[in-house]
XYZ file of C-alpha atoms in Angstrom:
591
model
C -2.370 17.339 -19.878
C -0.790 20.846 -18.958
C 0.403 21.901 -16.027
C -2.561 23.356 -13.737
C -2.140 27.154 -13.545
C -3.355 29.620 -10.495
C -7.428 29.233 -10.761
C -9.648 31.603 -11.562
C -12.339 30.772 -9.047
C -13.369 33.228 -6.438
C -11.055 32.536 -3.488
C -12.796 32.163 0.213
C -11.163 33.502 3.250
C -8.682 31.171 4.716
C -9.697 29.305 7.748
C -8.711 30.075 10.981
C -5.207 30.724 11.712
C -2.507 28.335 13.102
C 0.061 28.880 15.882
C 2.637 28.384 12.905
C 0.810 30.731 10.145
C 3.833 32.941 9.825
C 5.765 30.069 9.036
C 3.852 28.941 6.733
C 3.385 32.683 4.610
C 7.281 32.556 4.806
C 6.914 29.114 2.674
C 4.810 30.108 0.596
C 6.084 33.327 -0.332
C 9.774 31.160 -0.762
C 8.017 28.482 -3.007
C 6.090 31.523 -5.605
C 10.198 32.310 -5.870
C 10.797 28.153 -6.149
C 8.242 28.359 -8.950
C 9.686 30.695 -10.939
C 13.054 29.276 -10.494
C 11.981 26.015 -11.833
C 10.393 27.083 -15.023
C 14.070 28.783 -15.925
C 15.732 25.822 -15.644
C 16.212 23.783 -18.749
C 15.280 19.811 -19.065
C 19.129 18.960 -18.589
C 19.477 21.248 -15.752
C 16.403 19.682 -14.028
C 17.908 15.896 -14.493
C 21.118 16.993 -13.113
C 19.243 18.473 -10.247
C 17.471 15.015 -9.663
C 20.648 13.454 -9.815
C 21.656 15.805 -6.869
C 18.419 14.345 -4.765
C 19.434 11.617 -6.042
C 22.850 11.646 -4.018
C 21.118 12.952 -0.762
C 18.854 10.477 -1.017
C 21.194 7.908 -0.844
C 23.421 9.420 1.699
C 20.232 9.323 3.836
C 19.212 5.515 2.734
C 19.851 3.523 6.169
C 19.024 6.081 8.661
C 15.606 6.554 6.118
C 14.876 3.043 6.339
C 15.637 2.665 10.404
C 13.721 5.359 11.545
C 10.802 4.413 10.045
C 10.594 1.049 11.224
C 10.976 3.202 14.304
C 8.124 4.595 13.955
C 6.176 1.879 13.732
C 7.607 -0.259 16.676
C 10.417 -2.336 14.598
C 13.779 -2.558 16.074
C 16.578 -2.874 13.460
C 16.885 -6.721 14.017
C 12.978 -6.961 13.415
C 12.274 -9.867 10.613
C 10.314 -7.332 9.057
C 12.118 -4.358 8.913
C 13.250 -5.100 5.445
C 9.439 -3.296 5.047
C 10.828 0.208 5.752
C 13.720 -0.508 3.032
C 11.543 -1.258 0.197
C 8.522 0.950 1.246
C 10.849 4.044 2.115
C 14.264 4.670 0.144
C 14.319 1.741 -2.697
C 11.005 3.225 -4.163
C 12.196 6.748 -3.805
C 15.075 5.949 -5.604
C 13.404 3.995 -8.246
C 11.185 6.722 -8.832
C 13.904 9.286 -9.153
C 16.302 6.792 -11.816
C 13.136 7.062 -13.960
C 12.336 11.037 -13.575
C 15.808 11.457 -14.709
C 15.917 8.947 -17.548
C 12.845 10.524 -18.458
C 13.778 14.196 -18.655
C 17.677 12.934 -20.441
C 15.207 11.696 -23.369
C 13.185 14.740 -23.592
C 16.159 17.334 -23.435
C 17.441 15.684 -26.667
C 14.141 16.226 -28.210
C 13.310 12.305 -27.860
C 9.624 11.205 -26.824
C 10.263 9.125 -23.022
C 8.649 5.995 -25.285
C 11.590 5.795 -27.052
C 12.533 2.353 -27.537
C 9.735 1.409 -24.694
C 7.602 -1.351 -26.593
C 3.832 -0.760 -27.610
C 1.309 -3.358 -27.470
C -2.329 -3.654 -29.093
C -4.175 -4.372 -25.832
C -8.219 -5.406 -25.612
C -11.083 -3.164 -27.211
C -8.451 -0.598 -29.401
C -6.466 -0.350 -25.637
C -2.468 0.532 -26.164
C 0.181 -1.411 -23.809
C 2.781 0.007 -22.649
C 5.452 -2.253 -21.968
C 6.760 -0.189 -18.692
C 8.468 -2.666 -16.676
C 11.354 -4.431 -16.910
C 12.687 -0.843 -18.331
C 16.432 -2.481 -18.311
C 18.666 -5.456 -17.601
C 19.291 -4.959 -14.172
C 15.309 -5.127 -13.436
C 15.188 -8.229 -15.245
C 17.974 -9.449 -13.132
C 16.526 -8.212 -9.889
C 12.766 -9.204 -10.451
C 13.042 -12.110 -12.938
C 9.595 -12.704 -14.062
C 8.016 -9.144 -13.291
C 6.349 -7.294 -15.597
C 4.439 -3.769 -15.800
C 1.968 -2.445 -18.397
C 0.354 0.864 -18.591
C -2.822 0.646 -20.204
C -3.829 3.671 -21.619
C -7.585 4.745 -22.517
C -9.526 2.745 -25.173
C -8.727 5.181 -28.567
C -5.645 6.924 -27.916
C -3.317 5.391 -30.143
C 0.387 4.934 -30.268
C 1.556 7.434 -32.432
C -0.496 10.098 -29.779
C 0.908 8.163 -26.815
C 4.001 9.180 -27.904
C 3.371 12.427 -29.383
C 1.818 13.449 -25.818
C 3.818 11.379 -23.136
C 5.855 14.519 -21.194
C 3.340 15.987 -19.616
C 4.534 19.436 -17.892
C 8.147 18.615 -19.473
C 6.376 19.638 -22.885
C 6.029 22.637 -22.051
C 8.321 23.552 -19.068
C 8.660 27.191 -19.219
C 5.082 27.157 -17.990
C 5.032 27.497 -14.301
C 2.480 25.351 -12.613
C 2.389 27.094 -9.174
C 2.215 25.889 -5.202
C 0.620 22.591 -4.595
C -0.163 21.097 -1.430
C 0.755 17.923 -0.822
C -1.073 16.473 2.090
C 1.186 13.575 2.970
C -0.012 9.936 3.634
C 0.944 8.468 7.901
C 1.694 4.961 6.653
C 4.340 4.426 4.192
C 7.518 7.160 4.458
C 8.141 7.017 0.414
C 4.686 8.333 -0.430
C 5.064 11.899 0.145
C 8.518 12.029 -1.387
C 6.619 10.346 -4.266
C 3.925 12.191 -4.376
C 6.046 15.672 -4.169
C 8.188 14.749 -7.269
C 5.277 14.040 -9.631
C 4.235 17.649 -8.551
C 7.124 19.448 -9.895
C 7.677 16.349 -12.830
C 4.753 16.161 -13.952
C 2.718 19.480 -13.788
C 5.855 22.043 -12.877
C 4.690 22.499 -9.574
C 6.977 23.315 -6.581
C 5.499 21.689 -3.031
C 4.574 22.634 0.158
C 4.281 19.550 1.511
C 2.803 19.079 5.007
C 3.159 15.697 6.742
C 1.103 13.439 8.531
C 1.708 13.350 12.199
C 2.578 9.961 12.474
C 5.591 10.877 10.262
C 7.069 13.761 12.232
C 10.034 12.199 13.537
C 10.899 11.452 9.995
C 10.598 15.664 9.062
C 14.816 16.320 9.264
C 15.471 13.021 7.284
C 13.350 14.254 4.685
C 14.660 17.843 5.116
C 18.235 16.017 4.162
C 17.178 13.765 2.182
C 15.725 16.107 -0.363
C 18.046 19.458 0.835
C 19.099 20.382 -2.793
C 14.999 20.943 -3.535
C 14.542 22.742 -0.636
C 17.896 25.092 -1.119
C 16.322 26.401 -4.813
C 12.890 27.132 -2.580
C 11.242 23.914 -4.938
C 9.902 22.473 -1.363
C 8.941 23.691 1.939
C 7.739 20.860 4.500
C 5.650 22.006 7.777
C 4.068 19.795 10.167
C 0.886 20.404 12.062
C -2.882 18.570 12.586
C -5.964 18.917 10.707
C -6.005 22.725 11.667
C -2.824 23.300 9.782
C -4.110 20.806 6.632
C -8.221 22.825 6.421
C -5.617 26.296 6.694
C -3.419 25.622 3.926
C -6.401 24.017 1.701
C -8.201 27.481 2.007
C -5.213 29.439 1.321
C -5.317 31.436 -1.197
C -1.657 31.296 -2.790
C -2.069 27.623 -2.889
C -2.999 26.700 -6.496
C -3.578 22.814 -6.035
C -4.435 20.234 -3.173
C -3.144 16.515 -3.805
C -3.840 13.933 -0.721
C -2.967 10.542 0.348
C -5.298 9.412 2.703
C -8.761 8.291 3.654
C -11.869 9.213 1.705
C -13.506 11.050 4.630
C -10.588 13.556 5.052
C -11.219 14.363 0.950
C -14.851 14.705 1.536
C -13.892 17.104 4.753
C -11.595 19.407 2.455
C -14.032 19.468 -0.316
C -17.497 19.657 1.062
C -16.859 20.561 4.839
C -17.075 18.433 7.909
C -19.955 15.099 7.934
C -20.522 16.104 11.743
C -21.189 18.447 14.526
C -22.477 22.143 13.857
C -21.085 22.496 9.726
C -22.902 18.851 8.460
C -26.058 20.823 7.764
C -24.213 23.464 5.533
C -22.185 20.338 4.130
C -25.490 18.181 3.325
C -26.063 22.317 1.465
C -22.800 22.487 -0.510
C -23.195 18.799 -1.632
C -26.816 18.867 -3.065
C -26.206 22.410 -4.733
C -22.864 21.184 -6.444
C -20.932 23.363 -4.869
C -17.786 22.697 -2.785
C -15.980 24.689 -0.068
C -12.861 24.283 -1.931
C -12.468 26.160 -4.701
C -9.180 24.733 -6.517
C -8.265 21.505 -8.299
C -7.379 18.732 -6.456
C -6.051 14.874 -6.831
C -6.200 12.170 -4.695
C -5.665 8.753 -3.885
C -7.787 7.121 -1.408
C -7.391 3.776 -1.177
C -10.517 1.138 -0.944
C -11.388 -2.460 -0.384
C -8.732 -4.470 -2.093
C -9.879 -8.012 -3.520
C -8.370 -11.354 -4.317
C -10.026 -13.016 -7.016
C -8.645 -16.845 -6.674
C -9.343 -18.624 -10.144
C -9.986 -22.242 -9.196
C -7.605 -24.866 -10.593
C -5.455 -27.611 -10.243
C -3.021 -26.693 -7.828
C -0.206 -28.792 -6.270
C 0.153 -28.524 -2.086
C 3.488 -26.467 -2.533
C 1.198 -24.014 -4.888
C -1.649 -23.648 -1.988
C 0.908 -23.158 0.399
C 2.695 -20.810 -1.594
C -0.603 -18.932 -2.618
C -1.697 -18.838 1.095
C 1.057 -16.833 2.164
C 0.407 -14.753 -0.628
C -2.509 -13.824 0.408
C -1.735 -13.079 4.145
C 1.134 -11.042 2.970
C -1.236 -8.760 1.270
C -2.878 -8.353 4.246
C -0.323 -8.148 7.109
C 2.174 -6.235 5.324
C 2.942 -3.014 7.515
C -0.189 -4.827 9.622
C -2.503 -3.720 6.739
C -1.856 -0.242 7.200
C -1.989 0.036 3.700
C -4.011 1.578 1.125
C -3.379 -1.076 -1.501
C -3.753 -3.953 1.757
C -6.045 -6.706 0.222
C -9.092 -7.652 2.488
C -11.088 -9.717 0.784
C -10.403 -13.209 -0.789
C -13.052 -14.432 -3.465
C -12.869 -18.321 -4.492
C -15.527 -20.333 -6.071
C -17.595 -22.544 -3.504
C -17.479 -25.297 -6.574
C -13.661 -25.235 -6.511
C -12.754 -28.775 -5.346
C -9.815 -27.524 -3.754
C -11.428 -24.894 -2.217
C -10.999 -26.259 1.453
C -7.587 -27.016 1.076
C -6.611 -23.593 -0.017
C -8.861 -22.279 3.148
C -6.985 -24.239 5.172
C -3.682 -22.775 3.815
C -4.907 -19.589 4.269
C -5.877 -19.973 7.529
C -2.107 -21.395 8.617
C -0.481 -19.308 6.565
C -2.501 -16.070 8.257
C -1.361 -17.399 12.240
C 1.883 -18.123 11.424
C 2.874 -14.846 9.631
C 5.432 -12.904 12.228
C 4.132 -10.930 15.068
C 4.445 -6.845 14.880
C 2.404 -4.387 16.148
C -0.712 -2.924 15.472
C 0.623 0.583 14.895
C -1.203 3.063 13.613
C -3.380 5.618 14.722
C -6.864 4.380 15.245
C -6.467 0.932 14.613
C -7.781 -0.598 17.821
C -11.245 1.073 17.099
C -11.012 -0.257 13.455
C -10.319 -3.821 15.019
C -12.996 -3.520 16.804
C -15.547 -2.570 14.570
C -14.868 -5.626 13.020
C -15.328 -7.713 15.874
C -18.703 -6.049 15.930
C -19.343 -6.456 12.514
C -18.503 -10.327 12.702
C -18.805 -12.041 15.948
C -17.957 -15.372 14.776
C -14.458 -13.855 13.128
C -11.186 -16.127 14.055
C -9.081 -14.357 15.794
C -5.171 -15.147 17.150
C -4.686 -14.925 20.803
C -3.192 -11.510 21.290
C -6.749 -10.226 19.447
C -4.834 -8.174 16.827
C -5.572 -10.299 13.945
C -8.792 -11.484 12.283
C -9.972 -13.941 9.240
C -13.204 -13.644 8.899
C -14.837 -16.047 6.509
C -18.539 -15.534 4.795
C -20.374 -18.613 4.457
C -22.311 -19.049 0.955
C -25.181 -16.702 1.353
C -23.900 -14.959 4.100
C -23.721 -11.230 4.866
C -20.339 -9.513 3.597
C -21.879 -6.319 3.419
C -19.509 -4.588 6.030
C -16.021 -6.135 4.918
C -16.994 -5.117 1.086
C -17.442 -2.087 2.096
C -15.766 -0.541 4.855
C -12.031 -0.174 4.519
C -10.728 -1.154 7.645
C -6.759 -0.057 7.638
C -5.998 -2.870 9.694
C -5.086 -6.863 10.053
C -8.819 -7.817 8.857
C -8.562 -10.230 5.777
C -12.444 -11.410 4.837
C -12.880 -14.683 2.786
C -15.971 -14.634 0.370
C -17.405 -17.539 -2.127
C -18.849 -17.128 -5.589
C -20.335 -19.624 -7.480
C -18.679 -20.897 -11.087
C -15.669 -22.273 -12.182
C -13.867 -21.031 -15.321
C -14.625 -18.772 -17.173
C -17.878 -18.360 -15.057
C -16.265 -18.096 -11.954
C -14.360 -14.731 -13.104
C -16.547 -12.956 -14.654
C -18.990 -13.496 -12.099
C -15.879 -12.085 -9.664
C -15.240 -9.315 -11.927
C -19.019 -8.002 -11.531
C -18.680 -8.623 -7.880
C -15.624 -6.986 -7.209
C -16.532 -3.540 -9.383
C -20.429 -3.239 -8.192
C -19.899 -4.836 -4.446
C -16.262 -3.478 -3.271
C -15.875 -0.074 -1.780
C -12.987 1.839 -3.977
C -11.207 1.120 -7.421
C -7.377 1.459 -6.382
C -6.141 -2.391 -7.143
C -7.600 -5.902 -7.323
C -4.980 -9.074 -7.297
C -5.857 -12.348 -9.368
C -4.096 -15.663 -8.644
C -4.655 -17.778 -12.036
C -2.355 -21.072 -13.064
C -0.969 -20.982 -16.430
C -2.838 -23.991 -17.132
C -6.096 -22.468 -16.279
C -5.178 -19.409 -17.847
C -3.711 -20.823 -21.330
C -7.399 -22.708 -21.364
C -9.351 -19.264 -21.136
C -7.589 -18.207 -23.668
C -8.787 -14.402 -24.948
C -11.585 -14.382 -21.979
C -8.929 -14.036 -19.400
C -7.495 -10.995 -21.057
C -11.119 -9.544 -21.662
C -12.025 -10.293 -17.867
C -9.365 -8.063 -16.667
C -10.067 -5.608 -19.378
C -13.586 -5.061 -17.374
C -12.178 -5.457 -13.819
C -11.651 -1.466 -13.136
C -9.385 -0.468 -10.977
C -6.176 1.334 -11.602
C -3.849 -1.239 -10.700
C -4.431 -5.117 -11.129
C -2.033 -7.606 -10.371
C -1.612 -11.064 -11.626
C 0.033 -13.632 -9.717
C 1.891 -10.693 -7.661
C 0.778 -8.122 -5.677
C -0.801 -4.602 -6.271
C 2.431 -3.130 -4.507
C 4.508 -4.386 -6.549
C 3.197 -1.548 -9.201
C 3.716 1.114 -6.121
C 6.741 0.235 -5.265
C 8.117 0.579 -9.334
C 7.506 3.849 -10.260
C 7.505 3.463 -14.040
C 3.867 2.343 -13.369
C 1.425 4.529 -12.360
C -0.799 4.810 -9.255
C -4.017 6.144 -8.801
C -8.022 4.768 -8.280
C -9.860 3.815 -11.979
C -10.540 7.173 -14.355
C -13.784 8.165 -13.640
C -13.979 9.727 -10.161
C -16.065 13.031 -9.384
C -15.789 15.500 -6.397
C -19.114 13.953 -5.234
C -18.191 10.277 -5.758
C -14.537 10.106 -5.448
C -14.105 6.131 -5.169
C -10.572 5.787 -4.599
C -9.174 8.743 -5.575
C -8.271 11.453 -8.732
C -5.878 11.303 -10.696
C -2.210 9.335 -11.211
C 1.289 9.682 -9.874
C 4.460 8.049 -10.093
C 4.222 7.271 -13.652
C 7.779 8.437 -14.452
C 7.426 7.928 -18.266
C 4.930 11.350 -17.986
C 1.741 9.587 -19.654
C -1.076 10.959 -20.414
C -4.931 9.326 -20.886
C -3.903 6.551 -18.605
C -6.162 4.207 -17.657
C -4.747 1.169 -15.729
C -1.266 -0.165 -14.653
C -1.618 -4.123 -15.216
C 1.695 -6.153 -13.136
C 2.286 -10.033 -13.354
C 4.502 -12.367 -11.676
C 5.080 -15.992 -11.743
C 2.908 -18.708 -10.444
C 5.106 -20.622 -8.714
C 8.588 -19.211 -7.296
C 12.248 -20.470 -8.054
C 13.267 -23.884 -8.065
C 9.278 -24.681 -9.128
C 8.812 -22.092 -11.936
C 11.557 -23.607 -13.661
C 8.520 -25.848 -14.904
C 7.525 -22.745 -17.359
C 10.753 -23.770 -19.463
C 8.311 -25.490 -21.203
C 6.344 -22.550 -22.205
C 3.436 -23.076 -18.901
C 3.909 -19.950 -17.016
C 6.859 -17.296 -16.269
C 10.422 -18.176 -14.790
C 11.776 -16.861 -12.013
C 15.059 -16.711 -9.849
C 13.407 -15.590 -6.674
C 12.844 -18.571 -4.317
C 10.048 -16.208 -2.428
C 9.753 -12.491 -3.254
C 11.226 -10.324 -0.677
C 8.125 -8.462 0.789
C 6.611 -11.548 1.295
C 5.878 -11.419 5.544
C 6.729 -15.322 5.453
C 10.454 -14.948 3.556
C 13.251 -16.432 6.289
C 15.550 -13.552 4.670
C 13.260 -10.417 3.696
C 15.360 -7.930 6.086
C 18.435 -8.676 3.800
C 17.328 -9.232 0.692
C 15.517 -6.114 0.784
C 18.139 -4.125 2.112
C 20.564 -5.538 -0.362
C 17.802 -4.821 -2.954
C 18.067 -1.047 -2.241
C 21.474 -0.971 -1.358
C 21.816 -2.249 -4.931
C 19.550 0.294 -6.451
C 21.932 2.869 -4.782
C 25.154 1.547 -5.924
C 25.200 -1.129 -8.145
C 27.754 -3.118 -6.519
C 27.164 -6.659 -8.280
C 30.031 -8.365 -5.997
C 27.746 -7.320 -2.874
C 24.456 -7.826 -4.562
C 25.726 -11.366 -5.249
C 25.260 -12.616 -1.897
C 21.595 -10.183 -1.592
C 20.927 -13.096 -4.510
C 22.406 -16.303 -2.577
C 20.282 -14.951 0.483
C 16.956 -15.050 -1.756
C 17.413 -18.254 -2.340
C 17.667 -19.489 1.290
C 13.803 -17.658 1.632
């Protein structure tokens, strides 16, 4: 897919002007001469330079990591403030190992697939093998794997033929883009800004979300050698600032993070107040305010699909905490949070796992309820569900839908907050998925990424089904026995809602990034972990399951020693100091 160039579409006037529009011409007018500064450098001059951000990146590392635990009420001696390492600088820093990788391949005329395995995957579907991408991943996630699924009928020999992307081709400039960067998680408009000028050879004006101001001269810092060749240009500002610079005419592409309302706002005009009637226009004539590409990912309604087995009390337990994690990690300010369990009302353990669940949810550690909003999404739910269980401080709800009762609201609203739903399905088996599959892709709001908790047992005794049941679960990233984030968080994988999405029904979003390998006609990233954690998985030896060394992985909200491990986890990805990381590993095991 080439680089997008400057549209041909009849450009609108901008809309009103901003205290800080002279600012912003001066950045724009510095990134046209960014843009033509890129396209002159050559593939080994643009690795070296992402070795550079590299550096400044981890020069800037702790302070990164501090401030935005800051930022969300988390002191540095927090439990949880191991969060704001993985979710800020490790994934950054992942993400920029593989750019570079990825553009050292291509300036010695190799494809980035080289030596990357390929897999036949269901219904003419290629695999590729993403993740572990070296030893030290297998080392650090033992048991982890990634696969990018690409699009039923490309085959390998195009995969590779194609995978670049802009690199292919990177004397062709692909102009400003807009990033319009996500409030929750401090990595994702680093993220997203790289895949700009990776992927489609586009420099960034990227303008952040409020919530992340503070953070604005860390990230001038931490990314100072793309600003100095006029590749980036960061401004701050409200939703003034954001409807200016969509309208502007030397902006050549819009990509957000954020909610699906603020997309329909930039595309079709305001829902509300004195524009809805000449939005309710735009949208039944086909024709949208803005008037240049634009990507997005939106987030959605994240399920767990729970596969009834036989499960032992440690795997319940283990699985319950699981599941709250999903939830209450970064208090389910999260795109990819999961709020809605599925398990089989026939399950005979269903009750026991409920009542894991329900421990596991009170006893996860206290933080607050931080972002912007919140309290009015926390109460909606109380609204919606009356009978919801909630912990004493009111900041934290399990609501559970009886068999035949109404889950209307939790399936589809996303709520951005610590609301985890519970809903039963009939079946077992083979049944019981498929009948979770059609659930969760006609009944769930969004198509980002679904999470499935399966035993090997059960799993080995579906046999091809289980394979073919996630081949028809569509969403762009599913996760088996792990967690949706754990595809964010490596960037090898990609990240985006399901292929499919239009201007007028958007779902969860347009479009991929990450996805350092550059491919193209993806559909799906598919992650798995193991079952049961370290000492327990050593049971796989046998050949049931996956092994791994990780007594509890370290974003789960329940790990004793998630604040060190993870900081030893990035410190690790910044150095590579085995002597240190050999006590990050002792400290995982005391999770």
């Amino acid at each position: 897919m080439p680089p997008t160039a400057k549209t041909s579409a009849p450009q609108r006037k901008t809309a009103p002007a901003p205290e800080s529009a002279p600012a912003i011409e001066a950045a724009i007018a510095d990134l046209e001469t960014g843009s033509a500064v890129w396209s002159h450098l050559t593939l080994g001059q643009r690795a070296r330079l992402l070795e550079r951000v590299r550096a400044t990146v981890v020069a800037s590392a702790e302070e990164w990591a501090l401030v935005s635990a800051r930022t969300k009420g988390l002191d540095a001696a927090h439990p949880l403030v191991g969060e704001e390492w993985l979710g800020s600088p490790y994934g950054a820093l992942v993400a920029l190992d593989g750019y570079i990788a990825t553009l050292d391949k291509l300036a010695k005329g190799a494809s980035p697939l080289d030596g990357i395995a390929l897999e036949e995957g269901p219904e003419g579907r290629v695999r590729v093998q993403a993740f572990p991408a070296n030893a030290t991943d297998k080392l650090l996630l033992s048991g982890f794997t990634g696969e990018v699924w690409l699009e039923p009928g490309v085959t390998a020999a195009q995969a590779v033929r194609e995978a670049g992307l802009g690199q292919l081709s990177p004397a062709q400039p692909g102009g400003v883009g807009l990033v319009l960067g996500a409030g929750n998680q401090s990595s994702i408009p680093v993220l997203d800004v790289l895949y700009e000028l990776v992927a489609s050879n586009r420099v960034a004006l990227l303008k952040v979300n409020p919530t992340q101001d503070e953070l604005v001269p860390l990230f001038e810092r931490a990314l100072a050698p793309l600003i100095e060749l006029g590749l980036l240009r960061i401004v701050t500002g409200g939703g003034d600032v954001g409807d200016y610079l969509t309208q502007h005419p030397g902006i050549d592409h819009v990509h957000i993070t954020g909610a699906v309302s603020t997309f329909e706002a930039i595309v079709w005009g305001p829902s509300a107040g004195s524009g809805a009637a000449q939005t309710a226009r735009r949208r039944a004539e086909g024709k949208p305010r803005l008037h240049k590409p634009i990507t997005a990912e939106l987030g959605g309604v994240s399920p767990i699909i729970v596969v009834p087995g036989k499960w032992t009390d440690a795997d319940l337990a283990f699985q319950a905490e699981h599941a709250a994690t999903m939830r209450l990690y970064n208090s389910g300010h999260n795109c990819i949070a999961a709020q809605i369990v599925v398990v089989s009302s026939d399950w005979e353990q269903r009750d026991a796992f409920l009542a894991a669940l329900r421990d596991a949810y009170d006893r996860m550690p206290a933080r607050p309820v931080w972002y912007p909003r919140a309290d009015e999404k926390l109460a909606a739910a109380a609204s919606d569900y009356p009978d919801a269980r909630w912990n004493a401080e009111r900041d934290r709800a399990l609501v559970e839908i009886g068999t035949g009762g109404d889950a209307a609201a939790i399936e589809t609203t996303e709520y951005f907050a610590p609301v985890l739903g519970v809903a039963l399905l009939p079946g077992l088996g083979q049944e019981f998925l498929d009948t979770a599959v059609a659930h969760a892709n006609d009944r769930l709001a969004g198509n980002l990424g679904a999470n499935v908790m399966i035993d090997p047992v059960t799993e080995k005794a579906l046999g091809g089904g289980f394979l073919r049941a996630i081949a028809r679960l569509r969403y762009g990233s599913i996760a088996i026995n792990t967690w949706t984030a754990f595809a964010y968080l490596n960037a090898s994988l990609t990240w985006g809602g399901f292929p499919g999405a239009t201007l007028d029904d958007v779902g969860s979003g347009i479009g991929v990034v990450h996805n350092t390998l550059l491919l193209d006609h993806v559909e799906r990233s598919v992650v798995r972990g193991p079952f049961r954690p370290f000492p327990r998985s050593l049971s796989a030896l046998g050949g049931r399951g996956i092994v791994s060394v990780l007594a509890k992985p370290p974003w789960f909200a329940s790990s004793r020693t998630a604040a060190e491990v993870s900081e030893g986890f990035t410190r690790f990805q910044m150095d590579h100091d085995w002597v240190r990381f050999s006590r990050t590993i002792l400290q995982s095991l005391r999770a």
